[in-house]
Amino acid sequence: MKRVTLKDVAKTCGYSVNCVSRALMDADDIATTTKQRIKQIAEEMGYVPHMSASILRKGNSNRIGILCDNLLNPFYSVITNYMQWRFVEKGYTFVTFYTTRQLFGTDDVKQIVASDVDGLICFLGPDADATAMLKKFNLPTVILGRKSDDFDSVVLDNFKGGYIITQRLIDSGRRNIVYIGENNIIDCSLDRGEGYLKAMKENNLTPVSFCAYERGSYENVVEQMVKDNIPFDAIFCFNDFGAYVVMDRLAEMGIYDKSIAGFDEIRKELRFYGKVDTVGYDKQSFAQKAVDMLFERIRRSNIGQPKMVVEDVYLV
Amino acid sequence: MKRVTLKDVAKTCGYSVNCVSRALMDADDIATTTKQRIKQIAEEMGYVPHMSASILRKGNSNRIGILCDNLLNPFYSVITNYMQWRFVEKGYTFVTFYTTRQLFGTDDVKQIVASDVDGLICFLGPDADATAMLKKFNLPTVILGRKSDDFDSVVLDNFKGGYIITQRLIDSGRRNIVYIGENNIIDCSLDRGEGYLKAMKENNLTPVSFCAYERGSYENVVEQMVKDNIPFDAIFCFNDFGAYVVMDRLAEMGIYDKSIAGFDEIRKELRFYGKVDTVGYDKQSFAQKAVDMLFERIRRSNIGQPKMVVEDVYLV
DNA sequence: TTGAAAGCGCTAACAC
DNA sequence: GTGTTAGCGCTTTCAA
């Protein structure tokens, strides 16, 4: 892995290292002809800049970290993909980090900070220590999809989403509607459950909720429900992935007469077989808001309190 | 974004920068008590190493690049996820790069090289210029899932896969079987088609093939087939994603009596609704072989010709 | 067992 | 317009 450096280019074209550097950066105080010559020679020699050296010297990397808790969740790929467009526009790159926790910790923060990112977008929230550490480093951070008191965040109107999808199930004649949440920690799962609860109560129906994380998986919940003879004619799941799993497991058991609902309208980006009722939102806008908030923080890092913006949701 | 450096730590604990560096690296020529003290102080001060500085000095990054052509394809996430375990074991991290081309080019290579990766794993092949450039840089490279004359590669037995899945469809009584390939460039799509062809010919059946890329999408192909009254009772698609799209589109048109087959057994890692006949393989082993080949190249970069290893496939 | 000094490749400040 | 110099934070000699 041998690489050409500015020094090498400088030597062969007879200019100083500095001059070559400035020429390749298109500085205005270098003669146009010189620039052209230097650029051509650099190209011919196969010069590629050492980012690490540049980062070290400049003190910033034009690189954003994205932290998620599951590389396999296509939801993250979808949102990341929307964010990516915006990053490219602004001349940034991104690196994906991955943690196995429910809330990320100081070791995650250390790894991210060590990588010299200029900012961080998180699909999950920090624990107390990580929060303190991030604040100490003053690393521009945006939490995506989770409420936060400590950092900027972009969230969905989860309560509304839970409410309207439940209302739809009720309107279509369902009465025994079960909510399967993701876990009992993250606010988005709880809020969707609250919306569900409100709709059920307003219609004098008895709410029944389960938690996929507690029971191990959506499959387990469904199996247990059937085993325990819990009456249900519809299931509202935390998200579409849960909904598809539930629908699939029910099909395996020969049960086809239930309404299944989810959240995220994931079929808009990833086409699967089968349809579920779902709650949608403008993912492009959702992603863009997060990126723009982050860039605002990067631009002026010492400004004000954390902001929270809400992306609207609608029935699909 | 203010950070603590070795110098800062050195100052507060009274040792030299060098000594602190070595202590934090657990060098054996530093007194155990000194190490403990230094480590504790570094921790208290919130020291996090600057990777860029370390990379610049050491000349290597313990970082692998992964290049794909579509952030949304969950297949890449699945394989990346398997590779990730191995990377962690070996003390490496990875960065994902993304190109919009069918074959990656020199600009992709430049971006990757600039990022100081120690090696590269590609889900797609290089064009001629990129091949030359990679060779010039002598960057350890493994191509995953595509044949290569120029670099190490790990491929599936695509011919066999196409053959056995077609044979299964025939055995189950299907006669008018259509193959929908991804495109006419990549060898894996062509090889699966060859396997399909062989099975059809052996059974004196008439092969009919389409290309999703040419027609824009799998959906388009299906629509066209129906519109043109092309007789078919089964469709073998390049992969499971194609198969699910086809099944879904057919369902939308009220057609449920066709056999749909794919490739990759993607339901093993990502559970969707609905089942398709498919060709499986040990993805863990597939991913691991690629990573291990890459590490072998990194360890001894000047050894021999490119190797190609084949991962076996089986019916699911 | 520890410290001093050099230098990785780059860019910013300043001199010419 | 171009060159000189310094230094980002780290690790690797080499010396003490």
XYZ file of C-alpha atoms (C1' of nucleotides) in Angstrom:
664
model
C 0.000 0.000 0.000
C 2.365 2.645 -1.250
C 0.956 6.089 -1.785
C 1.993 9.261 -3.502
C 2.265 12.301 -1.229
C 2.240 16.024 -1.837
C 5.992 15.930 -1.399
C 6.319 13.470 -4.271
C 4.163 15.619 -6.515
C 6.068 18.739 -5.476
C 9.353 17.102 -6.346
C 8.338 16.039 -9.841
C 6.660 19.291 -10.791
C 9.236 21.582 -9.242
C 6.928 23.522 -6.947
C 6.836 23.563 -3.185
C 4.613 21.255 -1.169
C 2.544 24.214 -0.085
C 2.006 25.394 -3.630
C 0.874 21.956 -4.715
C -1.488 21.722 -1.774
C -3.053 25.080 -2.568
C -3.274 24.309 -6.262
C -5.152 21.076 -5.578
C -7.468 22.969 -3.233
C -8.146 25.540 -5.962
C -6.849 28.470 -3.922
C -7.254 31.765 -5.781
C -3.718 32.964 -5.232
C -2.187 30.334 -7.507
C -1.769 31.041 -11.209
C -4.315 29.248 -13.348
C -1.706 27.692 -15.574
C 0.239 26.475 -12.549
C -2.897 24.927 -11.135
C -3.599 23.072 -14.325
C -0.081 21.756 -14.593
C 0.030 20.631 -10.975
C -3.386 19.019 -11.135
C -2.440 17.103 -14.222
C 0.815 15.844 -12.786
C -0.906 14.877 -9.530
C -3.489 12.932 -11.493
C -0.849 11.202 -13.593
C 1.130 10.225 -10.531
C -1.991 8.833 -8.903
C -2.023 11.270 -6.021
C -4.785 10.718 -3.489
C -4.874 12.878 -0.354
C -4.352 11.325 3.056
C -7.560 12.189 4.840
C -6.063 11.411 8.232
C -3.301 13.944 7.769
C -5.767 16.505 6.523
C -8.115 15.872 9.427
C -5.310 16.103 11.929
C -4.149 19.391 10.532
C -7.519 20.997 9.911
C -9.139 19.810 13.110
C -12.282 18.712 11.371
C -13.217 15.832 9.137
C -16.450 16.679 7.310
C -17.545 13.303 8.556
C -20.732 12.466 10.432
C -21.235 9.452 12.655
C -24.494 7.527 12.590
C -25.185 5.298 15.553
C -27.699 2.473 15.424
C -28.456 -0.574 17.492
C -28.999 -3.124 14.760
C -27.317 -3.321 11.393
C -30.074 -5.623 10.188
C -32.985 -3.270 10.677
C -33.812 -2.009 7.178
C -35.556 0.993 8.726
C -32.150 2.434 9.533
C -30.928 1.777 6.019
C -33.927 3.599 4.621
C -33.471 6.679 6.786
C -29.700 6.627 6.377
C -30.204 6.510 2.648
C -32.333 9.657 2.787
C -29.782 11.381 4.982
C -26.991 10.369 2.676
C -28.270 12.574 -0.141
C -28.133 15.588 2.113
C -24.670 14.712 3.348
C -23.327 14.505 -0.171
C -24.878 17.876 -1.020
C -23.050 19.435 1.888
C -19.766 17.716 1.158
C -19.878 15.358 4.098
C -19.385 11.643 4.422
C -20.759 9.368 7.104
C -19.637 6.395 9.146
C -21.999 3.933 10.746
C -21.440 2.825 14.317
C -23.189 0.008 15.994
C -23.974 -0.842 19.588
C -25.706 -3.831 21.121
C -27.243 -1.849 23.958
C -30.687 -0.356 24.377
C -29.062 2.950 25.319
C -25.558 3.710 24.170
C -22.764 4.135 26.700
C -19.451 5.866 27.195
C -17.506 3.223 25.305
C -19.661 3.907 22.264
C -19.032 7.625 22.640
C -15.304 7.054 22.948
C -15.188 5.020 19.784
C -17.142 7.659 17.921
C -15.124 10.593 19.223
C -11.879 8.762 18.461
C -12.976 8.575 14.822
C -12.917 12.346 14.522
C -16.493 12.874 13.431
C -17.791 16.430 13.296
C -21.238 15.397 14.442
C -23.396 12.498 15.471
C -26.851 11.259 14.588
C -28.272 8.598 16.889
C -31.089 6.165 16.309
C -31.040 5.461 20.030
C -30.566 7.496 23.155
C -27.545 7.776 25.456
C -27.416 6.541 29.036
C -26.577 9.027 31.791
C -22.801 8.648 31.553
C -22.806 8.877 27.782
C -24.925 12.011 28.004
C -22.422 13.632 30.335
C -19.516 12.613 28.155
C -21.087 13.914 24.961
C -21.803 17.215 26.658
C -18.266 17.448 27.942
C -16.906 16.927 24.449
C -19.521 19.311 23.135
C -19.987 17.014 20.147
C -22.897 18.209 17.984
C -25.537 15.521 18.343
C -29.036 14.877 17.085
C -31.267 12.098 18.349
C -33.488 10.679 15.657
C -36.834 9.230 16.574
C -36.422 9.455 20.344
C -37.246 12.321 22.644
C -34.368 13.936 24.436
C -34.011 16.618 27.091
C -30.290 16.908 26.538
C -29.817 17.001 22.785
C -31.539 18.189 19.650
C -34.043 15.660 18.440
C -36.431 14.927 15.615
C -39.386 12.787 16.577
C -42.607 11.519 15.069
C -46.017 12.265 16.407
C -46.195 8.766 17.827
C -49.178 9.417 20.036
C -51.217 10.590 17.088
C -50.017 7.658 15.017
C -51.093 5.140 17.635
C -54.410 6.877 17.956
C -55.357 7.120 14.309
C -54.334 3.601 13.387
C -56.288 2.179 16.306
C -59.254 4.317 15.363
C -59.085 2.931 11.847
C -59.117 -0.633 13.126
C -62.121 0.216 15.266
C -63.883 1.928 12.364
C -63.400 -1.182 10.284
C -65.326 -3.155 12.892
C -62.553 -4.567 15.051
C -63.143 -4.678 18.785
C -60.516 -6.879 20.414
C -57.439 -4.991 19.393
C -54.070 -5.808 20.923
C -51.016 -3.547 20.951
C -47.589 -5.173 20.804
C -44.945 -2.644 21.763
C -41.224 -2.948 21.181
C -40.114 -2.503 24.790
C -40.978 -0.484 27.867
C -38.064 1.885 27.673
C -38.203 3.859 24.465
C -40.653 6.704 24.314
C -41.804 6.033 20.778
C -43.069 2.581 21.698
C -44.769 3.914 24.816
C -46.322 6.884 23.012
C -47.789 4.720 20.279
C -49.223 2.642 23.089
C -50.705 5.737 24.713
C -52.388 6.736 21.466
C -53.753 3.225 21.169
C -55.013 3.434 24.755
C -56.822 6.683 24.165
C -58.626 5.368 21.099
C -59.626 2.193 22.901
C -60.942 4.068 25.908
C -62.877 6.568 23.838
C -64.664 3.623 22.285
C -65.177 1.790 25.567
C -62.969 -1.070 24.442
C -60.614 -3.004 26.672
C -56.973 -2.400 25.834
C -54.538 -5.318 25.940
C -50.827 -4.716 25.478
C -47.735 -6.886 25.243
C -44.067 -6.140 24.928
C -41.988 -7.912 22.306
C -38.699 -7.320 24.077
C -39.925 -8.782 27.349
C -41.266 -11.889 25.663
C -38.240 -12.321 23.433
C -39.877 -11.603 20.090
C -43.062 -10.740 18.270
C -43.425 -14.400 17.392
C -43.387 -15.412 21.012
C -46.065 -12.893 21.850
C -48.338 -14.199 19.125
C -47.776 -17.813 20.084
C -48.504 -17.029 23.706
C -51.645 -15.106 22.801
C -52.996 -18.033 20.809
C -51.976 -20.516 23.469
C -53.655 -18.475 26.208
C -56.798 -18.070 24.124
C -56.637 -14.336 24.361
C -59.470 -13.018 22.213
C -58.300 -10.712 19.433
C -59.391 -9.710 15.972
C -56.667 -7.174 15.294
C -53.083 -6.496 16.299
C -51.349 -3.150 16.166
C -47.592 -3.619 16.213
C -44.899 -1.100 17.065
C -43.697 -1.110 13.477
C -44.219 -2.764 10.108
C -41.471 -5.329 10.650
C -43.198 -6.545 13.752
C -46.455 -6.554 11.841
C -45.046 -8.705 9.031
C -43.568 -11.164 11.507
C -46.890 -11.379 13.320
C -48.787 -11.854 10.091
C -46.346 -14.529 8.993
C -46.508 -16.433 12.269
C -50.298 -16.290 12.246
C -50.304 -17.617 8.680
C -48.094 -20.498 9.792
C -50.739 -21.290 12.393
C -53.426 -21.121 9.746
C -54.917 -17.883 11.046
C -55.837 -15.410 8.325
C -58.832 -13.471 9.632
C -57.058 -10.885 11.764
C -56.282 -7.299 10.903
C -52.624 -6.463 11.282
C -51.367 -2.927 11.557
C -47.892 -1.472 11.866
C -46.019 1.798 11.653
C -43.544 3.368 9.161
C -45.078 2.545 5.777
C -41.926 0.631 5.042
C -43.309 -0.701 1.781
C -42.821 2.740 0.316
C -39.074 2.063 0.174
C -38.848 -1.709 0.467
C -41.387 -3.775 -1.297
C -42.378 -6.956 0.452
C -45.150 -9.356 -0.167
C -48.328 -8.589 1.690
C -49.900 -5.411 2.997
C -50.567 -4.112 6.473
C -52.413 -1.041 7.645
C -49.798 1.432 8.661
C -48.909 4.946 9.722
C -46.800 6.895 7.286
C -44.785 10.094 7.278
C -42.447 11.986 5.014
C -39.205 10.113 5.661
C -37.251 12.380 3.387
C -38.335 15.350 5.446
C -37.761 13.452 8.693
C -34.196 12.616 7.698
C -33.519 16.043 6.295
C -34.665 17.815 9.422
C -32.220 15.786 11.473
C -29.326 16.491 9.152
C -30.111 20.198 8.968
C -30.366 20.486 12.737
C -27.008 18.802 13.028
C -25.374 21.152 10.558
C -26.841 24.104 12.419
C -25.247 22.814 15.626
C -21.948 22.264 13.884
C -22.036 25.768 12.473
C -22.767 27.452 15.776
C -21.966 25.008 18.499
C -22.629 27.260 21.446
C -26.220 28.132 20.838
C -29.064 27.628 23.173
C -31.103 24.821 24.514
C -31.777 21.531 22.775
C -34.642 21.755 20.313
C -37.185 19.100 19.543
C -39.033 19.102 16.246
C -41.940 16.842 15.408
C -42.671 15.233 12.061
C -46.346 14.729 11.325
C -47.841 11.318 10.632
C -50.868 10.153 8.654
C -52.849 7.063 7.838
C -51.823 5.047 4.815
C -15.389 19.928 20.292
C -12.447 20.292 22.588
C -10.426 17.190 23.247
C -7.840 16.059 25.715
C -4.511 15.053 24.180
C -1.625 12.948 25.379
C 0.196 16.185 26.101
C -2.563 17.290 28.458
C -2.480 13.987 30.271
C 1.307 14.082 30.419
C 1.237 17.541 31.935
C -1.182 16.683 34.732
C 0.425 13.401 35.681
C 4.018 14.567 35.410
C 5.240 12.009 32.882
C 6.388 12.566 29.348
C 4.051 12.258 26.372
C 5.914 9.170 25.294
C 5.511 7.494 28.636
C 1.790 8.189 28.708
C 1.391 6.849 25.198
C 3.194 3.641 26.059
C 1.331 3.228 29.305
C -2.017 3.496 27.545
C -0.821 0.967 24.971
C 0.154 -1.424 27.758
C 3.809 -1.560 26.731
C 5.797 -3.957 28.937
C 8.612 -1.556 29.678
C 6.465 0.706 31.824
C 6.134 0.047 35.544
C 2.803 -1.471 36.489
C 2.075 1.165 39.100
C 2.897 3.935 36.645
C 0.568 2.395 34.101
C -2.278 2.247 36.567
C -1.795 5.827 37.636
C -1.593 7.115 34.106
C -4.577 5.119 32.942
C -6.667 6.384 35.797
C -5.746 10.008 35.205
C -6.376 9.648 31.463
C -9.799 8.200 32.195
C -10.629 10.965 34.658
C -9.572 13.645 32.212
C -11.715 12.066 29.509
C -8.828 11.238 27.211
C -9.824 9.665 23.913
C -7.134 8.974 21.318
C -7.144 10.819 18.010
C -7.399 8.008 15.516
C -6.300 10.242 12.653
C -3.045 11.109 14.358
C -2.466 7.486 15.206
C -3.208 6.375 11.664
C -0.944 9.010 10.211
C 1.915 7.962 12.415
C 1.452 4.219 12.255
C 0.663 4.077 8.582
C -2.258 1.745 9.072
C -5.759 2.131 10.393
C -7.140 -1.306 11.272
C -10.075 -0.209 9.194
C -11.705 -2.089 6.332
C -13.766 -0.519 3.588
C -16.915 -2.192 2.346
C -18.203 -1.078 -1.012
C -21.757 -1.666 -2.132
C -24.019 -0.312 -4.825
C -27.205 0.142 -2.853
C -27.605 1.064 0.776
C -31.181 -0.194 0.687
C -30.455 -3.794 -0.250
C -30.846 -5.724 3.001
C -28.719 -8.510 1.539
C -25.674 -6.324 2.044
C -26.701 -5.554 5.593
C -27.031 -9.246 6.316
C -23.616 -10.160 4.939
C -22.008 -7.070 6.455
C -23.460 -8.055 9.781
C -21.824 -11.481 9.549
C -18.528 -9.924 8.548
C -18.735 -7.462 11.390
C -18.379 -10.173 14.024
C -15.135 -11.282 12.458
C -13.844 -7.735 12.180
C -14.452 -7.123 15.853
C -12.651 -10.344 16.751
C -9.607 -9.169 14.836
C -9.697 -5.649 16.224
C -10.818 -3.991 13.023
C -13.575 -1.541 12.244
C -15.293 -1.019 8.927
C -16.602 1.849 6.847
C -19.277 1.479 4.217
C -18.840 3.143 0.850
C -21.499 3.484 -1.734
C -21.480 3.888 -5.484
C -24.297 4.303 -7.960
C -22.529 2.448 -10.742
C -22.789 -1.127 -11.919
C -18.999 -1.388 -11.749
C -17.064 0.925 -9.483
C -14.628 3.431 -10.947
C -11.483 5.351 -10.116
C -13.318 8.052 -8.208
C -14.686 5.386 -5.891
C -11.199 3.979 -5.422
C -9.821 7.427 -4.687
C -12.408 8.074 -2.021
C -11.709 4.728 -0.414
C -7.937 5.056 -0.537
C -8.155 8.581 0.847
C -9.940 7.174 3.889
C -6.878 5.152 4.839
C -8.462 1.725 4.871
C -6.170 -1.277 5.210
C -8.300 -3.392 2.926
C -11.418 -3.464 0.822
C -14.336 -5.801 0.393
C -16.519 -5.171 -2.647
C -20.049 -6.304 -3.358
C -19.477 -5.265 -6.953
C -16.614 -5.432 -9.397
C -14.252 -2.686 -10.610
C -14.125 -1.308 -14.126
C -10.838 -1.485 -16.024
C -9.437 1.818 -14.739
C -10.393 1.051 -11.160
C -8.728 -2.345 -11.472
C -5.506 -0.739 -12.631
C -5.632 1.849 -9.881
C -6.274 -0.691 -7.136
C -3.362 -2.754 -8.383
C -1.111 0.267 -8.489
C -1.958 1.080 -4.876
C -1.634 -2.575 -4.036
C -4.656 -2.248 -1.769
C -5.688 -5.671 -0.421
C -9.054 -6.352 -2.009
C -11.626 -9.129 -1.987
C -14.600 -9.273 -4.312
C -17.630 -10.811 -2.708
C -20.144 -12.664 -4.843
C -18.612 -11.789 -8.200
C -15.940 -13.619 -10.114
C -12.688 -11.799 -10.643
C -9.490 -12.486 -12.559
C -7.664 -9.648 -10.884
C -8.511 -9.947 -7.207
C -9.295 -12.539 -4.596
C -12.930 -13.460 -4.642
C -15.529 -15.529 -2.838
C -18.403 -16.661 -4.988
C -21.426 -18.893 -4.756
C -22.027 -21.903 -6.918
C -24.580 -19.950 -8.897
C -24.790 -22.391 -11.759
C -25.665 -25.207 -9.413
C -28.148 -22.988 -7.600
C -29.952 -22.098 -10.797
C -29.984 -25.713 -11.814
C -31.337 -27.241 -8.626
C -34.049 -24.672 -8.050
C -35.272 -25.035 -11.634
C -35.195 -28.798 -11.274
C -37.321 -28.509 -8.163
C -39.903 -26.415 -9.974
C -39.970 -28.998 -12.736
C -40.270 -31.863 -10.254
C -43.246 -30.147 -8.677
C -44.996 -30.253 -12.052
C -44.204 -26.838 -13.487
C -43.452 -26.622 -17.181
C -43.537 -23.004 -18.292
C -40.811 -21.630 -16.085
C -39.447 -18.146 -16.647
C -36.130 -16.821 -15.375
C -35.886 -13.142 -14.474
C -32.250 -12.132 -14.144
C -30.913 -8.994 -12.546
C -28.946 -7.718 -15.520
C -26.749 -8.992 -18.333
C -23.463 -7.879 -16.854
C -22.876 -9.569 -13.558
C -21.709 -13.146 -13.670
C -23.881 -14.345 -10.806
C -27.055 -13.383 -12.645
C -25.813 -14.980 -15.848
C -24.634 -18.165 -14.116
C -27.933 -18.677 -12.374
C -29.497 -18.286 -15.777
C -27.134 -20.891 -17.232
C -28.082 -23.360 -14.526
C -31.730 -22.673 -15.249
C -31.076 -23.216 -18.956
C -29.418 -26.552 -18.390
C -32.296 -27.860 -16.283
C -34.847 -26.701 -18.825
C -32.992 -28.276 -21.727
C -32.478 -31.563 -19.934
C -36.231 -31.727 -19.512
C -37.003 -30.608 -23.064
C -38.664 -27.448 -21.826
C -38.485 -24.084 -23.538
C -36.518 -21.545 -21.551
C -37.750 -17.950 -21.412
C -35.631 -15.276 -19.763
C -36.034 -11.596 -18.970
C -33.776 -9.012 -17.460
C -35.044 -6.787 -14.674
C -32.479 -4.071 -15.257
C -33.284 -3.758 -18.946
C -36.988 -3.493 -18.284
C -36.584 -1.142 -15.355
C -37.787 -3.428 -12.588
C -39.131 -6.843 -11.693
C -42.597 -5.339 -11.603
C -42.320 -4.149 -15.154
C -41.250 -7.569 -16.325
C -44.239 -9.231 -14.669
C -46.668 -6.670 -16.022
C -45.284 -7.080 -19.495
C -45.442 -10.861 -19.269
C -49.094 -10.758 -18.314
C -49.869 -8.126 -20.919
C -48.147 -10.148 -23.632
C -49.928 -13.324 -22.569
C -46.663 -15.139 -22.098
C -47.571 -18.543 -20.717
C -45.948 -19.285 -17.359
C -46.692 -21.298 -14.272
C -43.504 -20.527 -12.395
C -40.940 -17.741 -12.133
C -37.395 -18.118 -10.918
C -35.981 -14.742 -9.899
C -32.374 -13.721 -9.474
C -32.909 -13.324 -5.742
C -35.524 -13.438 -3.014
C -36.187 -9.713 -3.126
C -37.076 -9.973 -6.760
C -39.195 -12.973 -5.959
C -41.164 -11.129 -3.277
C -41.758 -8.182 -5.576
C -42.964 -10.513 -8.312
C -45.232 -12.373 -5.919
C -46.614 -9.112 -4.615
C -47.288 -7.689 -8.056
C -48.954 -10.894 -9.160
C -51.134 -10.806 -6.034
C -52.145 -7.251 -6.896
C -53.267 -8.572 -10.271
C -55.196 -11.338 -8.570
C -52.823 -14.077 -9.682
C -52.031 -16.605 -6.985
C -51.457 -19.912 -8.792
C -47.823 -19.462 -9.815
C -44.748 -20.892 -8.164
C -42.221 -18.236 -7.268
C -38.601 -19.045 -6.547
C -35.658 -16.892 -5.545
C -32.134 -17.116 -4.225
C -30.420 -16.315 -0.884
C -32.837 -17.729 1.690
C -33.153 -14.231 3.013
C -35.891 -15.220 5.421
C -33.251 -16.885 7.541
C -32.097 -13.469 8.683
C -35.027 -11.206 7.848
C -38.470 -12.500 8.380
C -41.036 -11.315 5.903
C -44.521 -12.420 5.243
C -44.817 -15.155 2.674
C -42.546 -17.939 1.504
C -40.731 -18.587 -1.729
C -38.708 -21.573 -2.878
C -35.121 -20.552 -2.623
C -31.463 -21.517 -2.752
C -29.593 -21.236 0.516
C -25.987 -21.282 1.650
C -24.005 -20.726 4.801
C -23.840 -16.930 4.844
C -21.727 -16.907 7.961
C -19.157 -19.047 6.204
C -19.465 -17.004 3.009
C -18.776 -13.776 4.879
C -16.030 -15.291 6.981
C -14.164 -16.647 3.994
C -14.077 -13.188 2.468
C -12.830 -11.568 5.640
C -10.189 -14.223 6.211
C -8.923 -13.956 2.641
C -8.647 -10.230 3.094
C -6.678 -10.545 6.307
C -4.368 -13.020 4.622
C -3.706 -10.468 1.884
C -3.139 -7.740 4.416
C -0.699 -9.921 6.326
C 1.338 -10.870 3.284
C 0.515 -8.453 0.544
C 2.998 -9.698 -2.019
C 1.839 -13.241 -2.392
C 0.772 -14.941 -5.520
C -2.111 -14.891 -7.871
C -5.682 -13.994 -7.006
C -7.591 -16.893 -5.525
C -11.239 -17.723 -6.027
C -13.106 -19.805 -3.487
C -16.608 -21.156 -3.974
C -19.291 -21.465 -1.319
C -21.664 -24.364 -1.835
C -25.414 -23.890 -2.201
C -28.405 -26.096 -1.466
C -32.155 -26.217 -1.810
C -34.255 -24.809 0.995
C 12.061 2.272 33.419
C 11.523 6.797 31.461
C 12.523 11.022 28.376
C 13.909 13.583 24.153
C 13.505 14.108 19.478
C 11.973 13.078 14.973
C 8.528 12.765 11.647
C 3.949 10.652 9.470
C 1.251 14.161 5.415
C -1.093 17.937 5.454
C -2.588 23.095 5.744
C -2.429 27.866 7.734
C 0.214 31.908 8.653
C 3.433 34.669 7.097
C 7.347 36.127 4.399
C 9.205 37.214 0.001
C 2.204 34.042 -7.000
C 5.103 31.139 -4.583
C 8.168 29.400 -0.756
C 9.343 28.830 4.182
C 8.090 27.465 8.533
C 5.470 25.564 12.083
C 2.621 22.293 14.111
C -1.912 19.174 14.386
C -1.437 14.325 18.007
C 0.578 10.377 17.871
C 4.250 6.456 17.899
C 8.918 4.984 17.114
C 13.628 5.049 17.498
C 17.366 6.028 20.459
C 19.519 7.771 24.523
C 19.803 8.221 29.416
